PDB file of N, CA, C and O in Angstrom:
ATOM      1  N   UNK N   1     -83.925  20.612 -62.447  1.00  0.00           N
ATOM      2  CA  UNK N   1     -83.459  21.328 -61.269  1.00  0.00           C
ATOM      3  C   UNK N   1     -84.143  22.686 -61.238  1.00  0.00           C
ATOM      4  O   UNK N   1     -84.214  23.379 -62.243  1.00  0.00           O
ATOM      5  N   UNK N   2     -84.637  23.059 -60.096  1.00  0.00           N
ATOM      6  CA  UNK N   2     -85.377  24.321 -60.024  1.00  0.00           C
ATOM      7  C   UNK N   2     -84.430  25.508 -59.846  1.00  0.00           C
ATOM      8  O   UNK N   2     -83.335  25.365 -59.307  1.00  0.00           O
ATOM      9  N   UNK N   3     -84.875  26.634 -60.293  1.00  0.00           N
ATOM     10  CA  UNK N   3     -84.103  27.865 -60.162  1.00  0.00           C
ATOM     11  C   UNK N   3     -84.281  28.442 -58.763  1.00  0.00           C
ATOM     12  O   UNK N   3     -85.377  28.425 -58.207  1.00  0.00           O
ATOM     13  N   UNK N   4     -83.227  28.965 -58.214  1.00  0.00           N
ATOM     14  CA  UNK N   4     -83.319  29.624 -56.911  1.00  0.00           C
ATOM     15  C   UNK N   4     -83.739  31.070 -57.109  1.00  0.00           C
ATOM     16  O   UNK N   4     -83.302  31.736 -58.039  1.00  0.00           O
ATOM     17  N   UNK N   5     -84.578  31.548 -56.227  1.00  0.00           N
ATOM     18  CA  UNK N   5     -84.977  32.950 -56.310  1.00  0.00           C
ATOM     19  C   UNK N   5     -83.807  33.828 -55.863  1.00  0.00           C
ATOM     20  O   UNK N   5     -82.850  33.359 -55.259  1.00  0.00           O
ATOM     21  N   UNK N   6     -83.899  35.095 -56.167  1.00  0.00           N
ATOM     22  CA  UNK N   6     -82.840  36.030 -55.785  1.00  0.00           C
ATOM     23  C   UNK N   6     -82.682  36.071 -54.268  1.00  0.00           C
ATOM     24  O   UNK N   6     -81.570  36.137 -53.744  1.00  0.00           O
ATOM     25  N   UNK N   7     -83.801  35.994 -53.561  1.00  0.00           N
ATOM     26  CA  UNK N   7     -83.741  36.014 -52.094  1.00  0.00           C
ATOM     27  C   UNK N   7     -83.041  34.767 -51.553  1.00  0.00           C
ATOM     28  O   UNK N   7     -82.225  34.848 -50.636  1.00  0.00           O
ATOM     29  N   UNK N   8     -83.311  33.623 -52.138  1.00  0.00           N
ATOM     30  CA  UNK N   8     -82.673  32.377 -51.703  1.00  0.00           C
ATOM     31  C   UNK N   8     -81.180  32.405 -51.985  1.00  0.00           C
ATOM     32  O   UNK N   8     -80.377  31.959 -51.166  1.00  0.00           O
ATOM     33  N   UNK N   9     -80.802  32.949 -53.150  1.00  0.00           N
ATOM     34  CA  UNK N   9     -79.368  33.052 -53.464  1.00  0.00           C
ATOM     35  C   UNK N   9     -78.670  33.986 -52.488  1.00  0.00           C
ATOM     36  O   UNK N   9     -77.564  33.708 -52.037  1.00  0.00           O
ATOM     37  N   UNK N  10     -79.311  35.103 -52.155  1.00  0.00           N
ATOM     38  CA  UNK N  10     -78.718  36.060 -51.222  1.00  0.00           C
ATOM     39  C   UNK N  10     -78.555  35.426 -49.846  1.00  0.00           C
ATOM     40  O   UNK N  10     -77.519  35.569 -49.201  1.00  0.00           O
ATOM     41  N   UNK N  11     -79.573  34.693 -49.403  1.00  0.00           N
ATOM     42  CA  UNK N  11     -79.507  34.025 -48.103  1.00  0.00           C
ATOM     43  C   UNK N  11     -78.389  32.993 -48.090  1.00  0.00           C
ATOM     44  O   UNK N  11     -77.623  32.886 -47.137  1.00  0.00           O
ATOM     45  N   UNK N  12     -78.264  32.232 -49.169  1.00  0.00           N
ATOM     46  CA  UNK N  12     -77.220  31.216 -49.282  1.00  0.00           C
ATOM     47  C   UNK N  12     -75.838  31.852 -49.251  1.00  0.00           C
ATOM     48  O   UNK N  12     -74.929  31.368 -48.588  1.00  0.00           O
ATOM     49  N   UNK N  13     -75.685  32.956 -49.969  1.00  0.00           N
ATOM     50  CA  UNK N  13     -74.394  33.644 -50.012  1.00  0.00           C
ATOM     51  C   UNK N  13     -74.046  34.226 -48.646  1.00  0.00           C
ATOM     52  O   UNK N  13     -72.908  34.164 -48.209  1.00  0.00           O
ATOM     53  N   UNK N  14     -75.028  34.793 -47.958  1.00  0.00           N
ATOM     54  CA  UNK N  14     -74.787  35.358 -46.631  1.00  0.00           C
ATOM     55  C   UNK N  14     -74.401  34.263 -45.645  1.00  0.00           C
ATOM     56  O   UNK N  14     -73.530  34.448 -44.796  1.00  0.00           O
ATOM     57  N   UNK N  15     -75.041  33.115 -45.753  1.00  0.00           N
ATOM     58  CA  UNK N  15     -74.729  32.002 -44.851  1.00  0.00           C
ATOM     59  C   UNK N  15     -73.307  31.497 -45.112  1.00  0.00           C
ATOM     60  O   UNK N  15     -72.566  31.196 -44.182  1.00  0.00           O
ATOM     61  N   UNK N  16     -72.890  31.419 -46.373  1.00  0.00           N
ATOM     62  CA  UNK N  16     -71.540  30.972 -46.709  1.00  0.00           C
ATOM     63  C   UNK N  16     -70.508  31.961 -46.168  1.00  0.00           C
ATOM     64  O   UNK N  16     -69.475  31.570 -45.631  1.00  0.00           O
ATOM     65  N   UNK N  17     -70.800  33.241 -46.290  1.00  0.00           N
ATOM     66  CA  UNK N  17     -69.902  34.268 -45.767  1.00  0.00           C
ATOM     67  C   UNK N  17     -69.805  34.169 -44.250  1.00  0.00           C
ATOM     68  O   UNK N  17     -68.733  34.294 -43.671  1.00  0.00           O
ATOM     69  N   UNK N  18     -70.928  33.931 -43.611  1.00  0.00           N
ATOM     70  CA  UNK N  18     -70.957  33.783 -42.160  1.00  0.00           C
ATOM     71  C   UNK N  18     -70.146  32.560 -41.737  1.00  0.00           C
ATOM     72  O   UNK N  18     -69.442  32.587 -40.730  1.00  0.00           O
ATOM     73  N   UNK N  19     -70.256  31.490 -42.512  1.00  0.00           N
ATOM     74  CA  UNK N  19     -69.485  30.275 -42.229  1.00  0.00           C
ATOM     75  C   UNK N  19     -67.989  30.537 -42.303  1.00  0.00           C
ATOM     76  O   UNK N  19     -67.237  30.094 -41.448  1.00  0.00           O
ATOM     77  N   UNK N  20     -67.565  31.254 -43.342  1.00  0.00           N
ATOM     78  CA  UNK N  20     -66.139  31.561 -43.481  1.00  0.00           C
ATOM     79  C   UNK N  20     -65.656  32.406 -42.322  1.00  0.00           C
ATOM     80  O   UNK N  20     -64.555  32.193 -41.813  1.00  0.00           O
ATOM     81  N   UNK N  21     -66.456  33.362 -41.886  1.00  0.00           N
ATOM     82  CA  UNK N  21     -66.077  34.217 -40.766  1.00  0.00           C
ATOM     83  C   UNK N  21     -65.946  33.384 -39.503  1.00  0.00           C
ATOM     84  O   UNK N  21     -65.000  33.555 -38.734  1.00  0.00           O
ATOM     85  N   UNK N  22     -66.863  32.472 -39.288  1.00  0.00           N
ATOM     86  CA  UNK N  22     -66.807  31.614 -38.102  1.00  0.00           C
ATOM     87  C   UNK N  22     -65.567  30.733 -38.134  1.00  0.00           C
ATOM     88  O   UNK N  22     -64.912  30.545 -37.103  1.00  0.00           O
ATOM     89  N   UNK N  23     -65.223  30.209 -39.293  1.00  0.00           N
ATOM     90  CA  UNK N  23     -64.027  29.363 -39.405  1.00  0.00           C
ATOM     91  C   UNK N  23     -62.783  30.183 -39.123  1.00  0.00           C
ATOM     92  O   UNK N  23     -61.865  29.726 -38.428  1.00  0.00           O
ATOM     93  N   UNK N  24     -62.738  31.407 -39.634  1.00  0.00           N
ATOM     94  CA  UNK N  24     -61.569  32.268 -39.384  1.00  0.00           C
ATOM     95  C   UNK N  24     -61.445  32.606 -37.905  1.00  0.00           C
ATOM     96  O   UNK N  24     -60.336  32.604 -37.363  1.00  0.00           O
ATOM     97  N   UNK N  25     -62.554  32.897 -37.249  1.00  0.00           N
ATOM     98  CA  UNK N  25     -62.511  33.201 -35.821  1.00  0.00           C
ATOM     99  C   UNK N  25     -62.068  31.978 -35.030  1.00  0.00           C
ATOM    100  O   UNK N  25     -61.279  32.099 -34.089  1.00  0.00           O
ATOM    101  N   UNK N  26     -62.568  30.823 -35.406  1.00  0.00           N
ATOM    102  CA  UNK N  26     -62.181  29.592 -34.720  1.00  0.00           C
ATOM    103  C   UNK N  26     -60.689  29.321 -34.894  1.00  0.00           C
ATOM    104  O   UNK N  26     -60.000  28.964 -33.935  1.00  0.00           O
ATOM    105  N   UNK N  27     -60.181  29.496 -36.109  1.00  0.00           N
ATOM    106  CA  UNK N  27     -58.757  29.288 -36.372  1.00  0.00           C
ATOM    107  C   UNK N  27     -57.908  30.271 -35.567  1.00  0.00           C
ATOM    108  O   UNK N  27     -56.900  29.878 -34.975  1.00  0.00           O
ATOM    109  N   UNK N  28     -58.313  31.526 -35.534  1.00  0.00           N
ATOM    110  CA  UNK N  28     -57.572  32.525 -34.761  1.00  0.00           C
ATOM    111  C   UNK N  28     -57.591  32.190 -33.275  1.00  0.00           C
ATOM    112  O   UNK N  28     -56.579  32.354 -32.586  1.00  0.00           O
ATOM    113  N   UNK N  29     -58.717  31.703 -32.769  1.00  0.00           N
ATOM    114  CA  UNK N  29     -58.807  31.331 -31.359  1.00  0.00           C
ATOM    115  C   UNK N  29     -57.888  30.164 -31.039  1.00  0.00           C
ATOM    116  O   UNK N  29     -57.214  30.154 -30.004  1.00  0.00           O
ATOM    117  N   UNK N  30     -57.831  29.175 -31.920  1.00  0.00           N
ATOM    118  CA  UNK N  30     -56.958  28.009 -31.695  1.00  0.00           C
ATOM    119  C   UNK N  30     -55.498  28.440 -31.695  1.00  0.00           C
ATOM    120  O   UNK N  30     -54.730  28.072 -30.805  1.00  0.00           O
ATOM    121  N   UNK N  31     -55.094  29.236 -32.689  1.00  0.00           N
ATOM    122  CA  UNK N  31     -53.704  29.690 -32.738  1.00  0.00           C
ATOM    123  C   UNK N  31     -53.379  30.591 -31.549  1.00  0.00           C
ATOM    124  O   UNK N  31     -52.271  30.542 -31.010  1.00  0.00           O
ATOM    125  N   UNK N  32     -54.314  31.420 -31.136  1.00  0.00           N
ATOM    126  CA  UNK N  32     -54.095  32.271 -29.969  1.00  0.00           C
ATOM    127  C   UNK N  32     -53.898  31.450 -28.710  1.00  0.00           C
ATOM    128  O   UNK N  32     -53.028  31.751 -27.882  1.00  0.00           O
ATOM    129  N   UNK N  33     -54.705  30.401 -28.547  1.00  0.00           N
ATOM    130  CA  UNK N  33     -54.565  29.529 -27.378  1.00  0.00           C
ATOM    131  C   UNK N  33     -53.216  28.820 -27.392  1.00  0.00           C
ATOM    132  O   UNK N  33     -52.553  28.717 -26.354  1.00  0.00           O
ATOM    133  N   UNK N  34     -52.795  28.339 -28.556  1.00  0.00           N
ATOM    134  CA  UNK N  34     -51.493  27.677 -28.651  1.00  0.00           C
ATOM    135  C   UNK N  34     -50.352  28.650 -28.348  1.00  0.00           C
ATOM    136  O   UNK N  34     -49.378  28.283 -27.673  1.00  0.00           O
ATOM    137  N   UNK N  35     -50.464  29.880 -28.813  1.00  0.00           N
ATOM    138  CA  UNK N  35     -49.436  30.880 -28.535  1.00  0.00           C
ATOM    139  C   UNK N  35     -49.376  31.204 -27.044  1.00  0.00           C
ATOM    140  O   UNK N  35     -48.295  31.366 -26.471  1.00  0.00           O
ATOM    141  N   UNK N  36     -50.535  31.291 -26.414  1.00  0.00           N
ATOM    142  CA  UNK N  36     -50.586  31.557 -24.974  1.00  0.00           C
ATOM    143  C   UNK N  36     -49.943  30.413 -24.189  1.00  0.00           C
ATOM    144  O   UNK N  36     -49.151  30.645 -23.270  1.00  0.00           O
ATOM    145  N   UNK N  37     -50.257  29.175 -24.554  1.00  0.00           N
ATOM    146  CA  UNK N  37     -49.661  28.018 -23.886  1.00  0.00           C
ATOM    147  C   UNK N  37     -48.144  28.022 -24.075  1.00  0.00           C
ATOM    148  O   UNK N  37     -47.381  27.793 -23.132  1.00  0.00           O
ATOM    149  N   UNK N  38     -47.684  28.298 -25.289  1.00  0.00           N
ATOM    150  CA  UNK N  38     -46.244  28.334 -25.556  1.00  0.00           C
ATOM    151  C   UNK N  38     -45.560  29.429 -24.742  1.00  0.00           C
ATOM    152  O   UNK N  38     -44.463  29.229 -24.206  1.00  0.00           O
ATOM    153  N   UNK N  39     -46.209  30.585 -24.631  1.00  0.00           N
ATOM    154  CA  UNK N  39     -45.625  31.684 -23.847  1.00  0.00           C
ATOM    155  C   UNK N  39     -45.532  31.312 -22.365  1.00  0.00           C
ATOM    156  O   UNK N  39     -44.528  31.604 -21.702  1.00  0.00           O
ATOM    157  N   UNK N  40     -46.548  30.658 -21.851  1.00  0.00           N
ATOM    158  CA  UNK N  40     -46.531  30.252 -20.439  1.00  0.00           C
ATOM    159  C   UNK N  40     -45.436  29.212 -20.204  1.00  0.00           C
ATOM    160  O   UNK N  40     -44.665  29.310 -19.244  1.00  0.00           O
ATOM    161  N   UNK N  41     -45.350  28.220 -21.092  1.00  0.00           N
ATOM    162  CA  UNK N  41     -44.319  27.184 -20.943  1.00  0.00           C
ATOM    163  C   UNK N  41     -42.932  27.791 -21.063  1.00  0.00           C
ATOM    164  O   UNK N  41     -42.044  27.509 -20.250  1.00  0.00           O
ATOM    165  N   UNK N  42     -42.714  28.636 -22.053  1.00  0.00           N
ATOM    166  CA  UNK N  42     -41.407  29.271 -22.230  1.00  0.00           C
ATOM    167  C   UNK N  42     -41.065  30.156 -21.039  1.00  0.00           C
ATOM    168  O   UNK N  42     -39.933  30.145 -20.543  1.00  0.00           O
ATOM    169  N   UNK N  43     -42.034  30.923 -20.554  1.00  0.00           N
ATOM    170  CA  UNK N  43     -41.794  31.779 -19.399  1.00  0.00           C
ATOM    171  C   UNK N  43     -41.481  30.975 -18.148  1.00  0.00           C
ATOM    172  O   UNK N  43     -40.605  31.334 -17.365  1.00  0.00           O
ATOM    173  N   UNK N  44     -42.179  29.878 -17.946  1.00  0.00           N
ATOM    174  CA  UNK N  44     -41.950  29.052 -16.758  1.00  0.00           C
ATOM    175  C   UNK N  44     -40.577  28.387 -16.806  1.00  0.00           C
ATOM    176  O   UNK N  44     -39.887  28.287 -15.786  1.00  0.00           O
ATOM    177  N   UNK N  45     -40.156  27.933 -17.975  1.00  0.00           N
ATOM    178  CA  UNK N  45     -38.856  27.260 -18.057  1.00  0.00           C
ATOM    179  C   UNK N  45     -37.702  28.250 -18.057  1.00  0.00           C
ATOM    180  O   UNK N  45     -36.603  27.895 -17.644  1.00  0.00           O
ATOM    181  N   UNK N  46     -37.906  29.476 -18.472  1.00  0.00           N
ATOM    182  CA  UNK N  46     -36.803  30.437 -18.477  1.00  0.00           C
ATOM    183  C   UNK N  46     -36.561  30.999 -17.072  1.00  0.00           C
ATOM    184  O   UNK N  46     -35.460  31.386 -16.753  1.00  0.00           O
ATOM    185  N   UNK N  47     -37.577  31.019 -16.226  1.00  0.00           N
ATOM    186  CA  UNK N  47     -37.403  31.509 -14.858  1.00  0.00           C
ATOM    187  C   UNK N  47     -36.844  30.407 -13.971  1.00  0.00           C
ATOM    188  O   UNK N  47     -35.888  30.621 -13.223  1.00  0.00           O
ATOM    189  N   UNK N  48     -37.402  29.214 -14.068  1.00  0.00           N
ATOM    190  CA  UNK N  48     -36.916  28.089 -13.268  1.00  0.00           C
ATOM    191  C   UNK N  48     -36.633  26.918 -14.207  1.00  0.00           C
ATOM    192  O   UNK N  48     -37.487  26.065 -14.397  1.00  0.00           O
ATOM    193  N   UNK N  49     -35.441  26.859 -14.749  1.00  0.00           N
ATOM    194  CA  UNK N  49     -35.137  25.743 -15.670  1.00  0.00           C
ATOM    195  C   UNK N  49     -35.190  24.409 -14.939  1.00  0.00           C
ATOM    196  O   UNK N  49     -35.026  24.346 -13.740  1.00  0.00           O
ATOM    197  N   UNK N  50     -35.365  23.368 -15.707  1.00  0.00           N
ATOM    198  CA  UNK N  50     -35.417  22.024 -15.115  1.00  0.00           C
ATOM    199  C   UNK N  50     -34.139  21.790 -14.366  1.00  0.00           C
ATOM    200  O   UNK N  50     -33.946  21.061 -13.535  1.00  0.00           O
TER     201      UNK N  50
END
């Protein structure tokens, strides 16, 4: 197995960090969308109940 150069290791580490950031942003966006939908549904049913 070949050794990775310092530059390759740094690039790999930066890419992994970028991946984690993207996953966190995606998770926050999904939860935010679900919270918005829940707020709209709750608001609509509290003003005009079924």
